[in-house]
JSON list of C-alpha atoms in Angstrom, two decimals:
[
{"chain": "R", "resi": 995, "resn": "MET", "atom": "CA", "xyz": [-192.44, 97.52, 127.41]},
{"chain": "R", "resi": 996, "resn": "LYS", "atom": "CA", "xyz": [-190.76, 98.21, 123.39]},
{"chain": "R", "resi": 997, "resn": "ARG", "atom": "CA", "xyz": [-190.30, 101.53, 124.40]},
{"chain": "R", "resi": 998, "resn": "ILE", "atom": "CA", "xyz": [-188.96, 101.20, 127.37]},
{"chain": "R", "resi": 999, "resn": "LEU", "atom": "CA", "xyz": [-186.07, 98.72, 126.44]},
{"chain": "R", "resi": 1000, "resn": "PHE", "atom": "CA", "xyz": [-185.72, 101.15, 123.42]},
{"chain": "R", "resi": 1001, "resn": "LEU", "atom": "CA", "xyz": [-185.43, 104.78, 125.58]},
{"chain": "R", "resi": 1002, "resn": "MET", "atom": "CA", "xyz": [-182.33, 102.79, 127.64]},
{"chain": "R", "resi": 1003, "resn": "THR", "atom": "CA", "xyz": [-180.74, 102.55, 125.19]},
{"chain": "R", "resi": 1004, "resn": "MET", "atom": "CA", "xyz": [-180.52, 105.34, 123.39]},
{"chain": "R", "resi": 1005, "resn": "THR", "atom": "CA", "xyz": [-180.00, 107.04, 127.32]},
{"chain": "R", "resi": 1006, "resn": "PHE", "atom": "CA", "xyz": [-177.05, 104.42, 127.73]},
{"chain": "R", "resi": 1007, "resn": "SER", "atom": "CA", "xyz": [-175.87, 104.83, 124.63]},
{"chain": "R", "resi": 1008, "resn": "LEU", "atom": "CA", "xyz": [-175.76, 108.67, 124.78]},
{"chain": "R", "resi": 1009, "resn": "PHE", "atom": "CA", "xyz": [-173.30, 107.91, 128.53]},
{"chain": "R", "resi": 1010, "resn": "ALA", "atom": "CA", "xyz": [-171.66, 105.95, 126.45]},
{"chain": "R", "resi": 1011, "resn": "VAL", "atom": "CA", "xyz": [-170.75, 108.16, 123.59]},
{"chain": "R", "resi": 1012, "resn": "SER", "atom": "CA", "xyz": [-169.98, 111.07, 126.45]},
{"chain": "R", "resi": 1013, "resn": "LEU", "atom": "CA", "xyz": [-167.63, 109.32, 127.91]},
{"chain": "R", "resi": 1014, "resn": "ASN", "atom": "CA", "xyz": [-165.98, 108.37, 125.18]},
{"chain": "R", "resi": 1015, "resn": "ALA", "atom": "CA", "xyz": [-165.68, 111.54, 124.31]},
{"chain": "R", "resi": 1016, "resn": "GLN", "atom": "CA", "xyz": [-163.81, 112.60, 127.66]},
{"chain": "R", "resi": 1017, "resn": "THR", "atom": "CA", "xyz": [-161.01, 109.97, 126.81]},
{"chain": "R", "resi": 1018, "resn": "GLU", "atom": "CA", "xyz": [-158.60, 110.81, 124.04]},
{"chain": "R", "resi": 1019, "resn": "ASP", "atom": "CA", "xyz": [-155.31, 108.77, 123.52]},
{"chain": "R", "resi": 1020, "resn": "LEU", "atom": "CA", "xyz": [-152.12, 110.41, 122.96]},
{"chain": "R", "resi": 1021, "resn": "PHE", "atom": "CA", "xyz": [-150.52, 107.66, 121.68]},
{"chain": "R", "resi": 1022, "resn": "ASN", "atom": "CA", "xyz": [-152.19, 105.58, 118.46]},
{"chain": "R", "resi": 1023, "resn": "GLY", "atom": "CA", "xyz": [-149.88, 102.53, 118.88]},
{"chain": "R", "resi": 1024, "resn": "LYS", "atom": "CA", "xyz": [-148.33, 103.55, 115.88]},
{"chain": "R", "resi": 1025, "resn": "ASP", "atom": "CA", "xyz": [-147.10, 106.76, 114.73]},
{"chain": "R", "resi": 1026, "resn": "LEU", "atom": "CA", "xyz": [-145.61, 110.21, 117.08]},
{"chain": "R", "resi": 1027, "resn": "SER", "atom": "CA", "xyz": [-148.17, 112.27, 114.49]},
{"chain": "R", "resi": 1028, "resn": "ASN", "atom": "CA", "xyz": [-149.29, 114.01, 117.95]},
{"chain": "R", "resi": 1029, "resn": "TRP", "atom": "CA", "xyz": [-146.85, 115.19, 119.24]},
{"chain": "R", "resi": 1030, "resn": "ASN", "atom": "CA", "xyz": [-143.17, 117.37, 118.98]},
{"chain": "R", "resi": 1031, "resn": "PHE", "atom": "CA", "xyz": [-139.79, 116.72, 120.00]},
{"chain": "R", "resi": 1032, "resn": "ILE", "atom": "CA", "xyz": [-136.80, 118.10, 121.38]},
{"chain": "R", "resi": 1033, "resn": "VAL", "atom": "CA", "xyz": [-133.29, 117.34, 121.39]},
{"chain": "R", "resi": 1034, "resn": "ASP", "atom": "CA", "xyz": [-130.08, 119.17, 123.41]},
{"chain": "R", "resi": 1035, "resn": "GLU", "atom": "CA", "xyz": [-128.29, 120.87, 120.82]},
{"chain": "R", "resi": 1036, "resn": "ASP", "atom": "CA", "xyz": [-130.27, 119.57, 118.13]},
{"chain": "R", "resi": 1037, "resn": "LYS", "atom": "CA", "xyz": [-127.30, 116.97, 118.91]},
{"chain": "R", "resi": 1038, "resn": "ALA", "atom": "CA", "xyz": [-129.41, 113.28, 116.87]},
{"chain": "R", "resi": 1039, "resn": "PRO", "atom": "CA", "xyz": [-132.13, 113.32, 114.74]},
{"chain": "R", "resi": 1040, "resn": "ALA", "atom": "CA", "xyz": [-135.32, 113.36, 117.05]},
{"chain": "R", "resi": 1041, "resn": "GLU", "atom": "CA", "xyz": [-136.18, 109.55, 115.51]},
{"chain": "R", "resi": 1042, "resn": "ASP", "atom": "CA", "xyz": [-133.09, 108.51, 116.60]},
{"chain": "R", "resi": 1043, "resn": "VAL", "atom": "CA", "xyz": [-134.59, 109.52, 119.83]},
{"chain": "R", "resi": 1044, "resn": "PHE", "atom": "CA", "xyz": [-137.74, 108.86, 119.63]},
{"chain": "R", "resi": 1045, "resn": "SER", "atom": "CA", "xyz": [-139.13, 106.42, 118.28]},
{"chain": "R", "resi": 1046, "resn": "VAL", "atom": "CA", "xyz": [-142.65, 103.33, 117.76]},
{"chain": "R", "resi": 1047, "resn": "GLN", "atom": "CA", "xyz": [-141.57, 100.08, 118.39]},
{"chain": "R", "resi": 1048, "resn": "ASP", "atom": "CA", "xyz": [-144.37, 97.27, 118.45]},
{"chain": "R", "resi": 1049, "resn": "GLY", "atom": "CA", "xyz": [-146.61, 99.02, 119.73]},
{"chain": "R", "resi": 1050, "resn": "VAL", "atom": "CA", "xyz": [-144.62, 100.77, 122.40]},
{"chain": "R", "resi": 1051, "resn": "ILE", "atom": "CA", "xyz": [-142.79, 104.30, 122.05]},
{"chain": "R", "resi": 1052, "resn": "LEU", "atom": "CA", "xyz": [-139.06, 103.80, 122.51]},
{"chain": "R", "resi": 1053, "resn": "VAL", "atom": "CA", "xyz": [-137.26, 106.30, 124.34]},
{"chain": "R", "resi": 1054, "resn": "HIS", "atom": "CA", "xyz": [-133.42, 106.48, 123.97]},
{"chain": "R", "resi": 1055, "resn": "GLY", "atom": "CA", "xyz": [-132.47, 108.51, 126.78]},
{"chain": "R", "resi": 1056, "resn": "ASN", "atom": "CA", "xyz": [-129.08, 110.05, 124.51]},
{"chain": "R", "resi": 1057, "resn": "PRO", "atom": "CA", "xyz": [-129.28, 112.81, 123.50]},
{"chain": "R", "resi": 1058, "resn": "PHE", "atom": "CA", "xyz": [-131.35, 114.11, 126.34]},
{"chain": "R", "resi": 1059, "resn": "GLY", "atom": "CA", "xyz": [-134.59, 115.89, 125.68]},
{"chain": "R", "resi": 1060, "resn": "TYR", "atom": "CA", "xyz": [-137.84, 115.38, 125.48]},
{"chain": "R", "resi": 1061, "resn": "MET", "atom": "CA", "xyz": [-141.87, 114.56, 123.24]},
{"chain": "R", "resi": 1062, "resn": "TYR", "atom": "CA", "xyz": [-144.24, 117.29, 123.69]},
{"chain": "R", "resi": 1063, "resn": "THR", "atom": "CA", "xyz": [-147.95, 116.72, 122.94]},
{"chain": "R", "resi": 1064, "resn": "LYS", "atom": "CA", "xyz": [-148.85, 119.42, 120.23]},
{"chain": "R", "resi": 1065, "resn": "LYS", "atom": "CA", "xyz": [-151.80, 120.51, 122.41]},
{"chain": "R", "resi": 1066, "resn": "LYS", "atom": "CA", "xyz": [-152.48, 122.34, 125.96]},
{"chain": "R", "resi": 1067, "resn": "TYR", "atom": "CA", "xyz": [-154.73, 120.33, 128.28]},
{"chain": "R", "resi": 1068, "resn": "LYS", "atom": "CA", "xyz": [-155.50, 121.56, 131.47]},
{"chain": "R", "resi": 1069, "resn": "ASN", "atom": "CA", "xyz": [-158.03, 119.46, 134.34]},
{"chain": "R", "resi": 1070, "resn": "TYR", "atom": "CA", "xyz": [-158.19, 116.09, 133.38]},
{"chain": "R", "resi": 1071, "resn": "VAL", "atom": "CA", "xyz": [-156.58, 113.08, 134.38]},
{"chain": "R", "resi": 1072, "resn": "LEU", "atom": "CA", "xyz": [-152.78, 111.00, 132.63]},
{"chain": "R", "resi": 1073, "resn": "GLU", "atom": "CA", "xyz": [-153.00, 107.28, 132.81]},
{"chain": "R", "resi": 1074, "resn": "LEU", "atom": "CA", "xyz": [-149.63, 105.90, 131.31]},
{"chain": "R", "resi": 1075, "resn": "GLU", "atom": "CA", "xyz": [-147.46, 102.43, 131.90]},
{"chain": "R", "resi": 1076, "resn": "TRP", "atom": "CA", "xyz": [-143.16, 102.59, 131.66]},
{"chain": "R", "resi": 1077, "resn": "SER", "atom": "CA", "xyz": [-141.13, 100.25, 131.65]},
{"chain": "R", "resi": 1078, "resn": "TRP", "atom": "CA", "xyz": [-137.25, 99.73, 131.94]},
{"chain": "R", "resi": 1079, "resn": "ILE", "atom": "CA", "xyz": [-135.09, 97.84, 128.81]},
{"chain": "R", "resi": 1080, "resn": "ASP", "atom": "CA", "xyz": [-131.79, 97.12, 130.22]},
{"chain": "R", "resi": 1081, "resn": "GLU", "atom": "CA", "xyz": [-131.61, 98.45, 133.63]},
{"chain": "R", "resi": 1082, "resn": "ALA", "atom": "CA", "xyz": [-133.12, 100.52, 135.90]},
{"chain": "R", "resi": 1083, "resn": "THR", "atom": "CA", "xyz": [-132.31, 104.61, 134.98]},
{"chain": "R", "resi": 1084, "resn": "ASN", "atom": "CA", "xyz": [-133.38, 107.72, 134.04]},
{"chain": "R", "resi": 1085, "resn": "SER", "atom": "CA", "xyz": [-136.72, 109.86, 132.85]},
{"chain": "R", "resi": 1086, "resn": "GLY", "atom": "CA", "xyz": [-139.76, 111.94, 133.58]},
{"chain": "R", "resi": 1087, "resn": "ILE", "atom": "CA", "xyz": [-143.11, 113.07, 132.93]},
{"chain": "R", "resi": 1088, "resn": "PHE", "atom": "CA", "xyz": [-143.24, 116.39, 132.53]},
{"chain": "R", "resi": 1089, "resn": "LEU", "atom": "CA", "xyz": [-146.96, 118.65, 133.04]},
{"chain": "R", "resi": 1090, "resn": "ALA", "atom": "CA", "xyz": [-148.33, 122.02, 132.48]},
{"chain": "R", "resi": 1091, "resn": "ILE", "atom": "CA", "xyz": [-145.29, 122.69, 129.98]},
{"chain": "R", "resi": 1092, "resn": "ALA", "atom": "CA", "xyz": [-145.90, 126.13, 129.31]},
{"chain": "R", "resi": 1093, "resn": "GLU", "atom": "CA", "xyz": [-142.70, 127.43, 127.28]},
{"chain": "R", "resi": 1094, "resn": "THR", "atom": "CA", "xyz": [-140.52, 125.27, 125.14]},
{"chain": "R", "resi": 1095, "resn": "LYS", "atom": "CA", "xyz": [-136.99, 126.26, 123.36]},
{"chain": "R", "resi": 1096, "resn": "LYS", "atom": "CA", "xyz": [-135.27, 124.78, 120.36]},
{"chain": "R", "resi": 1097, "resn": "GLY", "atom": "CA", "xyz": [-132.43, 123.12, 121.65]},
{"chain": "R", "resi": 1098, "resn": "ASN", "atom": "CA", "xyz": [-133.14, 123.40, 125.25]},
{"chain": "R", "resi": 1099, "resn": "PRO", "atom": "CA", "xyz": [-133.96, 119.72, 127.30]},
{"chain": "R", "resi": 1100, "resn": "PHE", "atom": "CA", "xyz": [-135.57, 121.85, 129.94]},
{"chain": "R", "resi": 1101, "resn": "PRO", "atom": "CA", "xyz": [-139.09, 123.87, 129.33]},
{"chain": "R", "resi": 1102, "resn": "ASN", "atom": "CA", "xyz": [-140.26, 125.69, 131.99]},
{"chain": "R", "resi": 1103, "resn": "GLY", "atom": "CA", "xyz": [-143.10, 123.00, 133.65]},
{"chain": "R", "resi": 1104, "resn": "VAL", "atom": "CA", "xyz": [-143.45, 119.95, 136.66]},
{"chain": "R", "resi": 1105, "resn": "GLU", "atom": "CA", "xyz": [-141.43, 116.49, 136.29]},
{"chain": "R", "resi": 1106, "resn": "CYS", "atom": "CA", "xyz": [-142.87, 113.69, 137.87]},
{"chain": "R", "resi": 1107, "resn": "GLN", "atom": "CA", "xyz": [-139.75, 112.21, 138.50]},
{"chain": "R", "resi": 1108, "resn": "LEU", "atom": "CA", "xyz": [-139.79, 108.33, 137.18]},
{"chain": "R", "resi": 1109, "resn": "LYS", "atom": "CA", "xyz": [-135.71, 108.59, 138.13]},
{"chain": "R", "resi": 1110, "resn": "ALA", "atom": "CA", "xyz": [-135.14, 104.72, 139.70]},
{"chain": "R", "resi": 1111, "resn": "GLY", "atom": "CA", "xyz": [-135.58, 104.91, 143.32]},
{"chain": "R", "resi": 1112, "resn": "ILE", "atom": "CA", "xyz": [-137.10, 108.43, 143.48]},
{"chain": "R", "resi": 1113, "resn": "ALA", "atom": "CA", "xyz": [-140.37, 108.03, 141.24]},
{"chain": "R", "resi": 1114, "resn": "GLY", "atom": "CA", "xyz": [-143.12, 110.79, 141.97]},
{"chain": "R", "resi": 1115, "resn": "ASP", "atom": "CA", "xyz": [-140.70, 113.80, 143.11]},
{"chain": "R", "resi": 1116, "resn": "PHE", "atom": "CA", "xyz": [-141.27, 116.75, 141.51]},
{"chain": "R", "resi": 1117, "resn": "VAL", "atom": "CA", "xyz": [-138.63, 118.49, 139.92]},
{"chain": "R", "resi": 1118, "resn": "LEU", "atom": "CA", "xyz": [-139.20, 122.35, 139.38]},
{"chain": "R", "resi": 1119, "resn": "LEU", "atom": "CA", "xyz": [-138.05, 122.76, 135.52]},
{"chain": "R", "resi": 1120, "resn": "GLY", "atom": "CA", "xyz": [-136.91, 126.80, 133.53]},
{"chain": "R", "resi": 1121, "resn": "GLY", "atom": "CA", "xyz": [-138.57, 128.38, 136.97]},
{"chain": "R", "resi": 1122, "resn": "SER", "atom": "CA", "xyz": [-141.52, 127.32, 137.28]},
{"chain": "R", "resi": 1123, "resn": "ASP", "atom": "CA", "xyz": [-143.13, 126.79, 140.87]},
{"chain": "R", "resi": 1124, "resn": "LEU", "atom": "CA", "xyz": [-145.28, 124.65, 143.53]},
{"chain": "R", "resi": 1125, "resn": "ASP", "atom": "CA", "xyz": [-146.48, 126.83, 145.94]},
{"chain": "R", "resi": 1126, "resn": "GLU", "atom": "CA", "xyz": [-144.55, 123.41, 148.17]},
{"chain": "R", "resi": 1127, "resn": "TYR", "atom": "CA", "xyz": [-141.63, 124.33, 146.99]},
{"chain": "R", "resi": 1128, "resn": "VAL", "atom": "CA", "xyz": [-139.70, 126.15, 150.50]},
{"chain": "R", "resi": 1129, "resn": "THR", "atom": "CA", "xyz": [-136.47, 127.80, 148.61]},
{"chain": "R", "resi": 1130, "resn": "PRO", "atom": "CA", "xyz": [-134.19, 127.17, 151.28]},
{"chain": "R", "resi": 1131, "resn": "ALA", "atom": "CA", "xyz": [-131.08, 129.55, 152.91]},
{"chain": "R", "resi": 1132, "resn": "ASP", "atom": "CA", "xyz": [-128.64, 129.52, 150.69]},
{"chain": "R", "resi": 1133, "resn": "GLY", "atom": "CA", "xyz": [-131.30, 130.39, 147.87]},
{"chain": "R", "resi": 1134, "resn": "ARG", "atom": "CA", "xyz": [-132.72, 128.14, 144.75]},
{"chain": "R", "resi": 1135, "resn": "PRO", "atom": "CA", "xyz": [-131.31, 125.33, 142.84]},
{"chain": "R", "resi": 1136, "resn": "LYS", "atom": "CA", "xyz": [-131.10, 124.93, 139.23]},
{"chain": "R", "resi": 1137, "resn": "PHE", "atom": "CA", "xyz": [-133.44, 121.83, 139.67]},
{"chain": "R", "resi": 1138, "resn": "PRO", "atom": "CA", "xyz": [-135.76, 122.55, 143.12]},
{"chain": "R", "resi": 1139, "resn": "VAL", "atom": "CA", "xyz": [-137.43, 119.12, 144.25]},
{"chain": "R", "resi": 1140, "resn": "VAL", "atom": "CA", "xyz": [-140.76, 118.71, 146.22]},
{"chain": "R", "resi": 1141, "resn": "GLN", "atom": "CA", "xyz": [-139.67, 115.10, 147.05]},
{"chain": "R", "resi": 1142, "resn": "LYS", "atom": "CA", "xyz": [-142.03, 112.01, 147.33]},
{"chain": "R", "resi": 1143, "resn": "ARG", "atom": "CA", "xyz": [-144.43, 110.80, 150.52]},
{"chain": "R", "resi": 1144, "resn": "GLU", "atom": "CA", "xyz": [-143.97, 107.20, 150.36]},
{"chain": "R", "resi": 1145, "resn": "ALA", "atom": "CA", "xyz": [-140.75, 105.69, 150.49]},
{"chain": "R", "resi": 1146, "resn": "SER", "atom": "CA", "xyz": [-140.12, 104.03, 146.80]},
{"chain": "R", "resi": 1147, "resn": "ASN", "atom": "CA", "xyz": [-142.74, 101.62, 145.58]},
{"chain": "R", "resi": 1148, "resn": "GLU", "atom": "CA", "xyz": [-141.92, 101.10, 141.58]},
{"chain": "R", "resi": 1149, "resn": "LYS", "atom": "CA", "xyz": [-141.69, 97.71, 139.90]},
{"chain": "R", "resi": 1150, "resn": "PRO", "atom": "CA", "xyz": [-137.62, 95.77, 139.25]},
{"chain": "R", "resi": 1151, "resn": "VAL", "atom": "CA", "xyz": [-136.30, 96.23, 135.59]},
{"chain": "R", "resi": 1152, "resn": "GLY", "atom": "CA", "xyz": [-138.52, 94.45, 133.02]},
{"chain": "R", "resi": 1153, "resn": "GLN", "atom": "CA", "xyz": [-141.86, 94.98, 134.38]},
{"chain": "R", "resi": 1154, "resn": "TRP", "atom": "CA", "xyz": [-144.61, 98.07, 133.49]},
{"chain": "R", "resi": 1155, "resn": "ASN", "atom": "CA", "xyz": [-144.62, 99.55, 136.37]},
{"chain": "R", "resi": 1156, "resn": "LYS", "atom": "CA", "xyz": [-148.00, 102.91, 135.76]},
{"chain": "R", "resi": 1157, "resn": "ALA", "atom": "CA", "xyz": [-148.68, 106.38, 136.86]},
{"chain": "R", "resi": 1158, "resn": "LYS", "atom": "CA", "xyz": [-152.33, 108.09, 137.78]},
{"chain": "R", "resi": 1159, "resn": "ILE", "atom": "CA", "xyz": [-151.93, 111.81, 137.58]},
{"chain": "R", "resi": 1160, "resn": "GLU", "atom": "CA", "xyz": [-155.10, 114.22, 138.59]},
{"chain": "R", "resi": 1161, "resn": "VAL", "atom": "CA", "xyz": [-154.44, 118.12, 137.29]},
{"chain": "R", "resi": 1162, "resn": "LYS", "atom": "CA", "xyz": [-157.46, 120.18, 138.16]},
{"chain": "R", "resi": 1163, "resn": "ASP", "atom": "CA", "xyz": [-157.60, 123.75, 138.52]},
{"chain": "R", "resi": 1164, "resn": "GLY", "atom": "CA", "xyz": [-153.37, 123.78, 139.24]},
{"chain": "R", "resi": 1165, "resn": "LYS", "atom": "CA", "xyz": [-153.40, 121.09, 141.33]},
{"chain": "R", "resi": 1166, "resn": "ILE", "atom": "CA", "xyz": [-151.38, 117.94, 140.65]},
{"chain": "R", "resi": 1167, "resn": "THR", "atom": "CA", "xyz": [-151.53, 114.88, 142.52]},
{"chain": "R", "resi": 1168, "resn": "VAL", "atom": "CA", "xyz": [-149.63, 111.83, 141.31]},
{"chain": "R", "resi": 1169, "resn": "TYR", "atom": "CA", "xyz": [-150.51, 108.41, 142.36]},
{"chain": "R", "resi": 1170, "resn": "ILE", "atom": "CA", "xyz": [-146.96, 105.82, 141.23]},
{"chain": "R", "resi": 1171, "resn": "ASN", "atom": "CA", "xyz": [-148.17, 102.00, 141.17]},
{"chain": "R", "resi": 1172, "resn": "GLY", "atom": "CA", "xyz": [-151.62, 103.34, 142.80]},
{"chain": "R", "resi": 1173, "resn": "VAL", "atom": "CA", "xyz": [-149.54, 104.64, 146.31]},
{"chain": "R", "resi": 1174, "resn": "LEU", "atom": "CA", "xyz": [-150.28, 108.90, 146.73]},
{"chain": "R", "resi": 1175, "resn": "GLN", "atom": "CA", "xyz": [-146.36, 109.27, 145.87]},
{"chain": "R", "resi": 1176, "resn": "ASN", "atom": "CA", "xyz": [-146.84, 113.93, 145.64]},
{"chain": "R", "resi": 1177, "resn": "GLN", "atom": "CA", "xyz": [-148.76, 116.68, 145.38]},
{"chain": "R", "resi": 1178, "resn": "GLY", "atom": "CA", "xyz": [-148.59, 119.57, 144.58]},
{"chain": "R", "resi": 1179, "resn": "THR", "atom": "CA", "xyz": [-150.15, 123.27, 143.50]},
{"chain": "R", "resi": 1180, "resn": "ASN", "atom": "CA", "xyz": [-149.00, 125.18, 140.03]},
{"chain": "R", "resi": 1181, "resn": "LYS", "atom": "CA", "xyz": [-150.39, 128.86, 138.81]},
{"chain": "R", "resi": 1182, "resn": "VAL", "atom": "CA", "xyz": [-149.94, 127.20, 135.56]},
{"chain": "R", "resi": 1183, "resn": "LYS", "atom": "CA", "xyz": [-153.42, 125.95, 134.59]},
{"chain": "R", "resi": 1184, "resn": "GLU", "atom": "CA", "xyz": [-152.88, 124.83, 131.31]},
{"chain": "R", "resi": 1185, "resn": "GLY", "atom": "CA", "xyz": [-149.96, 123.18, 129.20]},
{"chain": "R", "resi": 1186, "resn": "HIS", "atom": "CA", "xyz": [-148.06, 120.55, 126.78]},
{"chain": "R", "resi": 1187, "resn": "ILE", "atom": "CA", "xyz": [-147.21, 117.01, 128.62]},
{"chain": "R", "resi": 1188, "resn": "GLY", "atom": "CA", "xyz": [-143.61, 116.01, 127.64]},
{"chain": "R", "resi": 1189, "resn": "LEU", "atom": "CA", "xyz": [-142.06, 112.87, 128.10]},
{"chain": "R", "resi": 1190, "resn": "GLN", "atom": "CA", "xyz": [-138.69, 112.92, 128.58]},
{"chain": "R", "resi": 1191, "resn": "SER", "atom": "CA", "xyz": [-135.59, 111.58, 127.34]},
{"chain": "R", "resi": 1192, "resn": "GLU", "atom": "CA", "xyz": [-132.43, 111.21, 130.23]},
{"chain": "R", "resi": 1193, "resn": "GLY", "atom": "CA", "xyz": [-130.50, 108.17, 130.99]},
{"chain": "R", "resi": 1194, "resn": "GLY", "atom": "CA", "xyz": [-131.41, 105.12, 129.12]},
{"chain": "R", "resi": 1195, "resn": "PRO", "atom": "CA", "xyz": [-133.33, 103.50, 126.78]},
{"chain": "R", "resi": 1196, "resn": "VAL", "atom": "CA", "xyz": [-137.32, 103.34, 128.52]},
{"chain": "R", "resi": 1197, "resn": "GLN", "atom": "CA", "xyz": [-140.95, 102.39, 126.83]},
{"chain": "R", "resi": 1198, "resn": "PHE", "atom": "CA", "xyz": [-143.93, 104.31, 127.59]},
{"chain": "R", "resi": 1199, "resn": "ARG", "atom": "CA", "xyz": [-147.70, 101.96, 126.65]},
{"chain": "R", "resi": 1200, "resn": "ASP", "atom": "CA", "xyz": [-150.89, 103.16, 127.46]},
{"chain": "R", "resi": 1201, "resn": "LEU", "atom": "CA", "xyz": [-151.32, 106.08, 127.48]},
{"chain": "R", "resi": 1202, "resn": "LYS", "atom": "CA", "xyz": [-154.92, 107.88, 127.68]},
{"chain": "R", "resi": 1203, "resn": "LEU", "atom": "CA", "xyz": [-156.00, 111.49, 128.95]},
{"chain": "R", "resi": 1204, "resn": "THR", "atom": "CA", "xyz": [-159.65, 111.56, 130.68]},
{"chain": "R", "resi": 1205, "resn": "LYS", "atom": "CA", "xyz": [-160.97, 115.38, 131.21]},
{"chain": "R", "resi": 1206, "resn": "LEU", "atom": "CA", "xyz": [-162.60, 116.46, 134.55]}
]
């Protein structure tokens, strides 16, 4: 009996270690040491735009820019929460960032829009593309959009919203506050993950990535 209990305990422990090995905290709650930064035309020091306050990431929104993971990722589920501070404004989550350029706030990557009222839209940045995007007759705009599926389901200013994003073999699936809002198929299978500064102050917390 003791041997059976011992084997069960060891099996459970190994299973737990395996699960933990697949989950990564993208934010340690203390600093932004796992991230790099781009600020529009270097108009301000990165630390004036991106900082940590009371255990959450504070993105000031001005100047434009983004912070992005030092590592590239593929085949994962990303979960995070965001909250507006003073008013509902604009930000985004950048996915599959294939190329960055100093001083350019718009990398080659797909943005999961967080702008108030349209959270869940896809915005195609820097020449990125999704199979679901159809170029209009008058030509491709500077910022092509694949619109979300459902009506806006965002929470009021001061409350925390949750985004859950699965990226699997280039297919991107986005849930906003538990509602399936968008899906897109990307030819780029691996890239950095970013958080945008655009419009106004926003907070982020509980950034967890689970590898698939």
